[in-house]
XYZ file of C-alpha atoms in Angstrom:
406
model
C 0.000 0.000 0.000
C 1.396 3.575 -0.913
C 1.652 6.108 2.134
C 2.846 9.326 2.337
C 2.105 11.769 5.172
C 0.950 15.693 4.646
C 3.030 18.413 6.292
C 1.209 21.253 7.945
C 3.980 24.447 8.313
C 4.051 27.239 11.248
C 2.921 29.709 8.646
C -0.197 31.634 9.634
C -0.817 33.439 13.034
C 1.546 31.283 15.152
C -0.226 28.126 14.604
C 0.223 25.053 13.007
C -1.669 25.126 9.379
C -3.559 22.638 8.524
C -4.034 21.059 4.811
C -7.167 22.505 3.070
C -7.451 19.533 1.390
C -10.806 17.575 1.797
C -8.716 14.095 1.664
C -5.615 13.465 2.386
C -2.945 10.639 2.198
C -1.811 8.929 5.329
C 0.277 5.712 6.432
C -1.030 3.142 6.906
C -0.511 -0.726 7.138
C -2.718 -4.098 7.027
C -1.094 -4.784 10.458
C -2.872 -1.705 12.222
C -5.717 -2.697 13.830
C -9.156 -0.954 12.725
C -10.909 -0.225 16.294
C -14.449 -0.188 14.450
C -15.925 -3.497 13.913
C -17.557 -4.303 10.853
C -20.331 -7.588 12.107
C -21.824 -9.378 9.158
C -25.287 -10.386 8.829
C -27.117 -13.643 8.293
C -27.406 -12.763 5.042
C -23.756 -11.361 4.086
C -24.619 -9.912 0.515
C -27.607 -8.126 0.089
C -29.447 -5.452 -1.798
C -30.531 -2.130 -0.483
C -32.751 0.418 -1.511
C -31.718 2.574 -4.667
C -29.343 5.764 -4.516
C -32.300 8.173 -4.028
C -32.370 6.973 -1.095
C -29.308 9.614 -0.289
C -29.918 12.896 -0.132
C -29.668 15.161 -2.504
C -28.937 12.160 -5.118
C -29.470 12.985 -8.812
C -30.589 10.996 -12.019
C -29.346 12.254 -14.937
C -27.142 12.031 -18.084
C -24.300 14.011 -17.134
C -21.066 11.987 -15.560
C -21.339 13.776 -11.961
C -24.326 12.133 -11.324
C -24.678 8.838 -13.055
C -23.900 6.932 -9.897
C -26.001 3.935 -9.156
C -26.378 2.038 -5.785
C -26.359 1.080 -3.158
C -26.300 -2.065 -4.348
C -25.204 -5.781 -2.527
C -24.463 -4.282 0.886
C -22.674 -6.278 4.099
C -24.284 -4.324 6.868
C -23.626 -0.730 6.222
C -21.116 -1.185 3.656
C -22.181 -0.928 0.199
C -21.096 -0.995 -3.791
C -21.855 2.753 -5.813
C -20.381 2.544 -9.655
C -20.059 5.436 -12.029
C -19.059 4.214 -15.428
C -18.538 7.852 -17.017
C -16.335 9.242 -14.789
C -12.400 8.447 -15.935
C -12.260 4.951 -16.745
C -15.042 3.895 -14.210
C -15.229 4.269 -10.435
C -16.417 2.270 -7.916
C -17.265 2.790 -4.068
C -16.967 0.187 -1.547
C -18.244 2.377 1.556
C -21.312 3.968 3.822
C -24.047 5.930 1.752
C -22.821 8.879 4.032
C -19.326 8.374 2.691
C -20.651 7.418 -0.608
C -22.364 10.827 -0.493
C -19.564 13.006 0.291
C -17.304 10.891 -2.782
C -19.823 11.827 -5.413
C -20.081 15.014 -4.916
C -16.422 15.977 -5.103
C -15.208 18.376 -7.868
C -13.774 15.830 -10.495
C -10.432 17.667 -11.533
C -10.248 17.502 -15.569
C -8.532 14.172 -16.618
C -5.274 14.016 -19.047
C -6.933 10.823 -21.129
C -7.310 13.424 -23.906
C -3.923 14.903 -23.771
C -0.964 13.302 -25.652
C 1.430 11.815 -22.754
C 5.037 12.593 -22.571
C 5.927 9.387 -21.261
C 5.520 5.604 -22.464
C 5.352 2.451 -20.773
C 8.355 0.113 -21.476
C 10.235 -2.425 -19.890
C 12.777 -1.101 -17.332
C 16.250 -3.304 -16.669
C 16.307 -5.106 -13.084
C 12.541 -3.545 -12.466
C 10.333 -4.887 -15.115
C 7.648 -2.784 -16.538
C 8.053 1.297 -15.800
C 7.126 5.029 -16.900
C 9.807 6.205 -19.267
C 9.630 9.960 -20.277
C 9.227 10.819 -24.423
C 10.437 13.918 -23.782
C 11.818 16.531 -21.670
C 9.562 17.282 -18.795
C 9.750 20.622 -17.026
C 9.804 21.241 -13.286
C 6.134 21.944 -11.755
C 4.540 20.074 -15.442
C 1.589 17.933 -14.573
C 2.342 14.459 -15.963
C -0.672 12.736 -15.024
C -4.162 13.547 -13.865
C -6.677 10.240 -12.180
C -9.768 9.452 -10.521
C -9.514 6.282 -8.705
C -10.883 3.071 -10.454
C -11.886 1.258 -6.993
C -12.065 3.247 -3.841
C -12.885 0.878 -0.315
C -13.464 1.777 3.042
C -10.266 0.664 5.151
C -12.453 -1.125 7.871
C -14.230 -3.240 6.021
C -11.135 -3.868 3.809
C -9.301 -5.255 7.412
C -11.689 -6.879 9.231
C -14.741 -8.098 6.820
C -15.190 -12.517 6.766
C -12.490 -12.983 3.856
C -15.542 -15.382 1.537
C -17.910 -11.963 2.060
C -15.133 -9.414 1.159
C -14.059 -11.669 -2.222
C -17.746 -11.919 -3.141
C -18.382 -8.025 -2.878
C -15.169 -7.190 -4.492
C -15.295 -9.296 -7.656
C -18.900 -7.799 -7.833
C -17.508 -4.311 -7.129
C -14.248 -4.886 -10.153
C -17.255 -6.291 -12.592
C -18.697 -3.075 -12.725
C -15.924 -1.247 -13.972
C -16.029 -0.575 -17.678
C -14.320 -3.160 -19.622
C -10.866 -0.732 -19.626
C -11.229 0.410 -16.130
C -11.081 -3.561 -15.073
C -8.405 -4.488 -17.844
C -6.454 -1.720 -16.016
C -7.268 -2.838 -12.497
C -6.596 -6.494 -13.004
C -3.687 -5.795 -14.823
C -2.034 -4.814 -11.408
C 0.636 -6.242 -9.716
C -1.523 -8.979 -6.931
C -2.609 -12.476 -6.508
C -6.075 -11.527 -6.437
C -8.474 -8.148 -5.756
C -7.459 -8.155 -1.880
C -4.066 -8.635 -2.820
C -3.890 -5.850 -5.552
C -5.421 -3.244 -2.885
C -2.673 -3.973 -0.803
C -0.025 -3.774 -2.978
C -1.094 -0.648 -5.395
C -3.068 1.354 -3.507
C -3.225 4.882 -1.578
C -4.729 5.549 1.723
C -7.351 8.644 1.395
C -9.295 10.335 3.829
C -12.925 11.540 1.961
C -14.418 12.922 5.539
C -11.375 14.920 6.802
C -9.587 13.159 9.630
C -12.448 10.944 10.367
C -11.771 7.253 11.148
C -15.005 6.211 9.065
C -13.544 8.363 6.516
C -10.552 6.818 6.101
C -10.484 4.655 2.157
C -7.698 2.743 -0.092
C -7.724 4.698 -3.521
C -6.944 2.268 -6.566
C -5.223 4.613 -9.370
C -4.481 1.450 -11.772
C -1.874 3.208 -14.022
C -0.250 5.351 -11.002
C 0.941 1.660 -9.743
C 3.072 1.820 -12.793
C 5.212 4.593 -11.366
C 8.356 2.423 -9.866
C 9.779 3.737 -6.642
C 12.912 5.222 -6.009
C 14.607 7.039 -3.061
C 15.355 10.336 -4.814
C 11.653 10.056 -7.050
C 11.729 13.172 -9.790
C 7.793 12.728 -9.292
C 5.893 14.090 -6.433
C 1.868 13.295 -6.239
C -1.098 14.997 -4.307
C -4.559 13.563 -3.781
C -7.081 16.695 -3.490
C -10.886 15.080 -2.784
C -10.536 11.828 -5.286
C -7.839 13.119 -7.853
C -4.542 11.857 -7.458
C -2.352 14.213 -9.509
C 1.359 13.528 -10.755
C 3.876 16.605 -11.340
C 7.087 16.763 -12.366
C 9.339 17.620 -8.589
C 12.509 18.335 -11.096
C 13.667 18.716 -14.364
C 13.425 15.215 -16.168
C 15.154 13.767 -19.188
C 13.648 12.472 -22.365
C 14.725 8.655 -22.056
C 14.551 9.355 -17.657
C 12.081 6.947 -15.620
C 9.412 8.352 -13.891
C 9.478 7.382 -10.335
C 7.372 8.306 -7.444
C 8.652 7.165 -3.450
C 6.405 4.223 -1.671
C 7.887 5.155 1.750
C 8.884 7.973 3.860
C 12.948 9.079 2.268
C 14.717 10.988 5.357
C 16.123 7.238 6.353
C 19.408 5.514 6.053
C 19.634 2.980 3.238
C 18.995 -0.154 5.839
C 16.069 1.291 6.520
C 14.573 2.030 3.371
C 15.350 -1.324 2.111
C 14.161 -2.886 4.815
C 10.768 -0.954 4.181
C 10.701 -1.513 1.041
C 11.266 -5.614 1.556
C 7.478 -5.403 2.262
C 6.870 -4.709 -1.506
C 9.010 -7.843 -2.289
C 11.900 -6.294 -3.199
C 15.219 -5.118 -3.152
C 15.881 -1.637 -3.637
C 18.376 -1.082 -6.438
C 17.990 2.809 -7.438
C 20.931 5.062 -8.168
C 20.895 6.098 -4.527
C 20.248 2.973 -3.063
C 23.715 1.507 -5.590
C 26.045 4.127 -4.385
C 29.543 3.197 -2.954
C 29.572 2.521 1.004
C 31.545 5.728 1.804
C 28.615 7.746 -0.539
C 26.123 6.210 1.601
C 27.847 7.024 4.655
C 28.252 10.853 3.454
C 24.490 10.200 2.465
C 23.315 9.002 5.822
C 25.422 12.018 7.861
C 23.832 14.204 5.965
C 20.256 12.744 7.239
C 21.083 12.993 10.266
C 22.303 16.584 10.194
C 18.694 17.558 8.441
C 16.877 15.391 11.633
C 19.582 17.688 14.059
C 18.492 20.909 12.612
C 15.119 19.838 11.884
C 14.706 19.053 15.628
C 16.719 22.708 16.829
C 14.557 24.394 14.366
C 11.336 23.072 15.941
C 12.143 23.723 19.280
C 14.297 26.691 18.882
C 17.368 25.342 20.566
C 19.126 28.721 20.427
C 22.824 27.426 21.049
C 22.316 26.100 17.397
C 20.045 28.063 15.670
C 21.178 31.315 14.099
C 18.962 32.852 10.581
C 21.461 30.698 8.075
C 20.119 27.609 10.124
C 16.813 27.495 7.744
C 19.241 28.207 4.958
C 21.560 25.498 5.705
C 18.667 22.764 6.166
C 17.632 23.790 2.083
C 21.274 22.813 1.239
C 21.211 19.690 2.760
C 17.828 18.781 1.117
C 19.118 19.847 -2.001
C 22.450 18.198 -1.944
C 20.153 14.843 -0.854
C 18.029 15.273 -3.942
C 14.813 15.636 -1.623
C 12.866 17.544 -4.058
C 9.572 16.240 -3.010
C 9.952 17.799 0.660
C 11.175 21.405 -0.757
C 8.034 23.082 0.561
C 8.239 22.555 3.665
C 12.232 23.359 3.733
C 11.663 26.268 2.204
C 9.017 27.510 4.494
C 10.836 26.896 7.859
C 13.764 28.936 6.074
C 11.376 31.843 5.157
C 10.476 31.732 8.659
C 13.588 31.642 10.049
C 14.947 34.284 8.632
C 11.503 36.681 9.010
C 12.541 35.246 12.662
C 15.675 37.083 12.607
C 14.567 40.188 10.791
C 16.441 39.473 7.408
C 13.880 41.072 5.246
C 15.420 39.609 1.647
C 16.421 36.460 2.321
C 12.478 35.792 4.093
C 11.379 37.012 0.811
C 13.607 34.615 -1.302
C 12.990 31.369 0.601
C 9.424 32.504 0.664
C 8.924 32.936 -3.256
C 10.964 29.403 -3.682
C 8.323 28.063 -0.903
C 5.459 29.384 -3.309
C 6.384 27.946 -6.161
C 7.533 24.552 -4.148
C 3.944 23.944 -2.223
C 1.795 24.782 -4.912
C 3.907 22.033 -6.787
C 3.407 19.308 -4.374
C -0.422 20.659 -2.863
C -1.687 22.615 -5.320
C -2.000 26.283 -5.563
C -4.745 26.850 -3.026
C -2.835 25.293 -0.393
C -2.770 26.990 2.657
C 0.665 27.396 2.900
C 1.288 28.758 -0.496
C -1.220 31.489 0.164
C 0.576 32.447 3.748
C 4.141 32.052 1.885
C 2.671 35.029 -1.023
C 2.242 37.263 2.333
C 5.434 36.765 3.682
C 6.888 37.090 0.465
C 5.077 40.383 -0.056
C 5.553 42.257 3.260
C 8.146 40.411 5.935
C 7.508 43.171 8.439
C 4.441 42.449 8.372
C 4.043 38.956 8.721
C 3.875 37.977 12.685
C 7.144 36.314 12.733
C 8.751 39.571 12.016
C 11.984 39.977 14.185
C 10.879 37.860 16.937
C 14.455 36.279 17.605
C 16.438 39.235 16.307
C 16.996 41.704 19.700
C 16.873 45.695 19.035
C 13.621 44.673 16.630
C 10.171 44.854 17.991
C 6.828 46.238 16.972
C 4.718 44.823 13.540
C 6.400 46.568 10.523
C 9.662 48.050 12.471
């Protein structure tokens, strides 16, 4: 299963900002243990009454709204298909999360657009992305709605005979490229494939009940790799690929399946729950590259840590400054929002009005990249950037300044 956490930055009033996304991506593991129970009934698939039964459900010809169910339900959870949105989607979840789903704004899809990239087969990884052409920092690659989207309880702790039942229903109502695409995946069978290709989402906020595995069939074609030029973002339903740096025409697309500010034992060892070795460029380096590598690491987790907790024996303005370099010199270009934020702080912190409004610009440019440009944090970033003094961080570690706008 894919996982990758959302940052929130210190970047409006002196609190903590939180995503504005409606769903976000979160870890998550078939180990954990889902506190809500999901109890079968006598009768473990059965029908239920037709979508009008939700409110505010429509009938009509446009793609929004052609949903039908809920149909073959096991207790509350139930299967809702669309077969004109994207390839075909299909719900495996509550009417009241079912509800919230359908009415998401449905980003426009890329099927219409001419690709830059090509699937091909990619030595010592099989099958991969492979770019046609150069691809630009910031480009959108891909655009998705999920072909089979399934409520995380259910998915852990439904009777394993009811579960297979309702999903090969639930993958028979995809269109008839929506399931080529789906089965196509790397898994033993439907349970299998969720685990293996799929994305934790949130479609209620933070809400346990809330909480869903998004399938994005040809997303699971993006191999990893522990310095990925492709960073993704999942706004309601739409997972959305973008270019994190400059790529080559000939240059595999690769997007990360775990969390990258770890040694190399540790990310293989991760990654050994995918069944498989990690042999990227990073991973192959000599011993003393990975040991420059790993100090590096755990230089960014020092400074991270001072940073946080304004250890002032090691802080000083270059400190924000100095965590960018490492990032960059790591090749960490999916994180540069959030490095470049806590260095526009910083230095706003220490009343160095240009360099607030450099990091803050970079931080812009980096957040909207990997959130989206109405991210929270992009829009505080554009304030710094256009008024330091007048942010609220303004001089607040820098003695001999004091006052808003001094």
């Amino acid at each position: 299963m894919r996982a990758r956490t959302l940052y929130g930055y210190l970047a409006l009033a002196g609190t903590t900002a939180g995503s504005s996304l409606l769903a976000g991506v979160c870890p998550w593991t078939s180990l954990q243990r889902i506190n809500d129970q999901t109890c079968l009934s006598p009768d473990p698939v059965r029908r239920a009454r037709p979508l009008d039964g939700i409110k505010g459900a429509h009938h009509s010809t446009s793609p929004q709204s052609s949903w039908t169910g809920p149909d073959h339900c096991v207790n509350e959870t139930c299967i809702f298909a669309n077969q004109h949105l994207g390839d075909g989607i299909v719900l495996l979840t509550t009417e009241r999360n079912a509800h919230i789903a359908k009415n998401f704004p449905i980003a426009a899809s890329s099927a219409e657009i001419t690709l830059p990239f090509h699937v091909d087969e990619v030595p010592g990884k099989g099958v991969g992305i492979v770019a046609d052409r150069n691809i630009r920092k910031g480009e959108v690659i891909l655009v998705r709605t999920p072909a089979l989207m399934v409520q995380t309880a259910p998915h852990v702790e439904m009777e394993q005979g009811a579960r297979d039942v309702l999903y090969n229903i639930a993958v028979d109502k995809l269109p008839e490229k929506g399931n080529a695409l789906f089965m196509g995946q790397m898994g033993r069978d439907i349970h299998d494939k969720i685990e293996t290709n799929c994305f934790q989402v949130y479609i209620d906020g933070a809400n346990e009940s809330g909480s869903h595995l998004g399938c994005y069939p040809e997303i699971s074609r993006f191999n990893h790799d522990c310095r990925p030029n492709i960073h993704y973002r999942i706004v309601n339903m739409t997972h959305t690929t973008v270019a994190a740096r400059d790529i080559e025409a000939g240059e595999e697309l690769s997007i990360s399946y775990i969390e990258l500010k770890l040694s190399r034992e540790e990310r293989r060892s991760r990654l050994r729950r995918w069944g498989f070795e990690c042999s990227c460029s990073h991973c192959r380096m000599s011993d003393d590259e990975v040991a420059a590598s790993d100090a590096r690491l755990r230089e960014i987790e020092e400074l991270e840590s001072a940073l946080n907790n304004f250890n002032e024996t090691v802080v000083t303005a270059e400190t924000g400054a100095k965590l960018v370099e490492l990032y960059e010199k790591e090749k960490l270009d999916i994180y540069l929002g959030q490095v470049y934020t806590q260095a526009a702080l910083n230095f706003a912190l220490y009343g160095e009005e240009e360099m607030a409004r450099k990091y803050a610009r970079a931080a812009v440019e980096a957040v909207e990249r990997e959130s989206g440009p109405n991210a929270a944090d992009a829009k505080a970033m554009r304030i710094l950037a256009e008024n330091p003094k007048a942010h609220w961080t303004w001089g607040k570690r820098r003695k001999g300044i004091s006052g808003k706008g001094k």
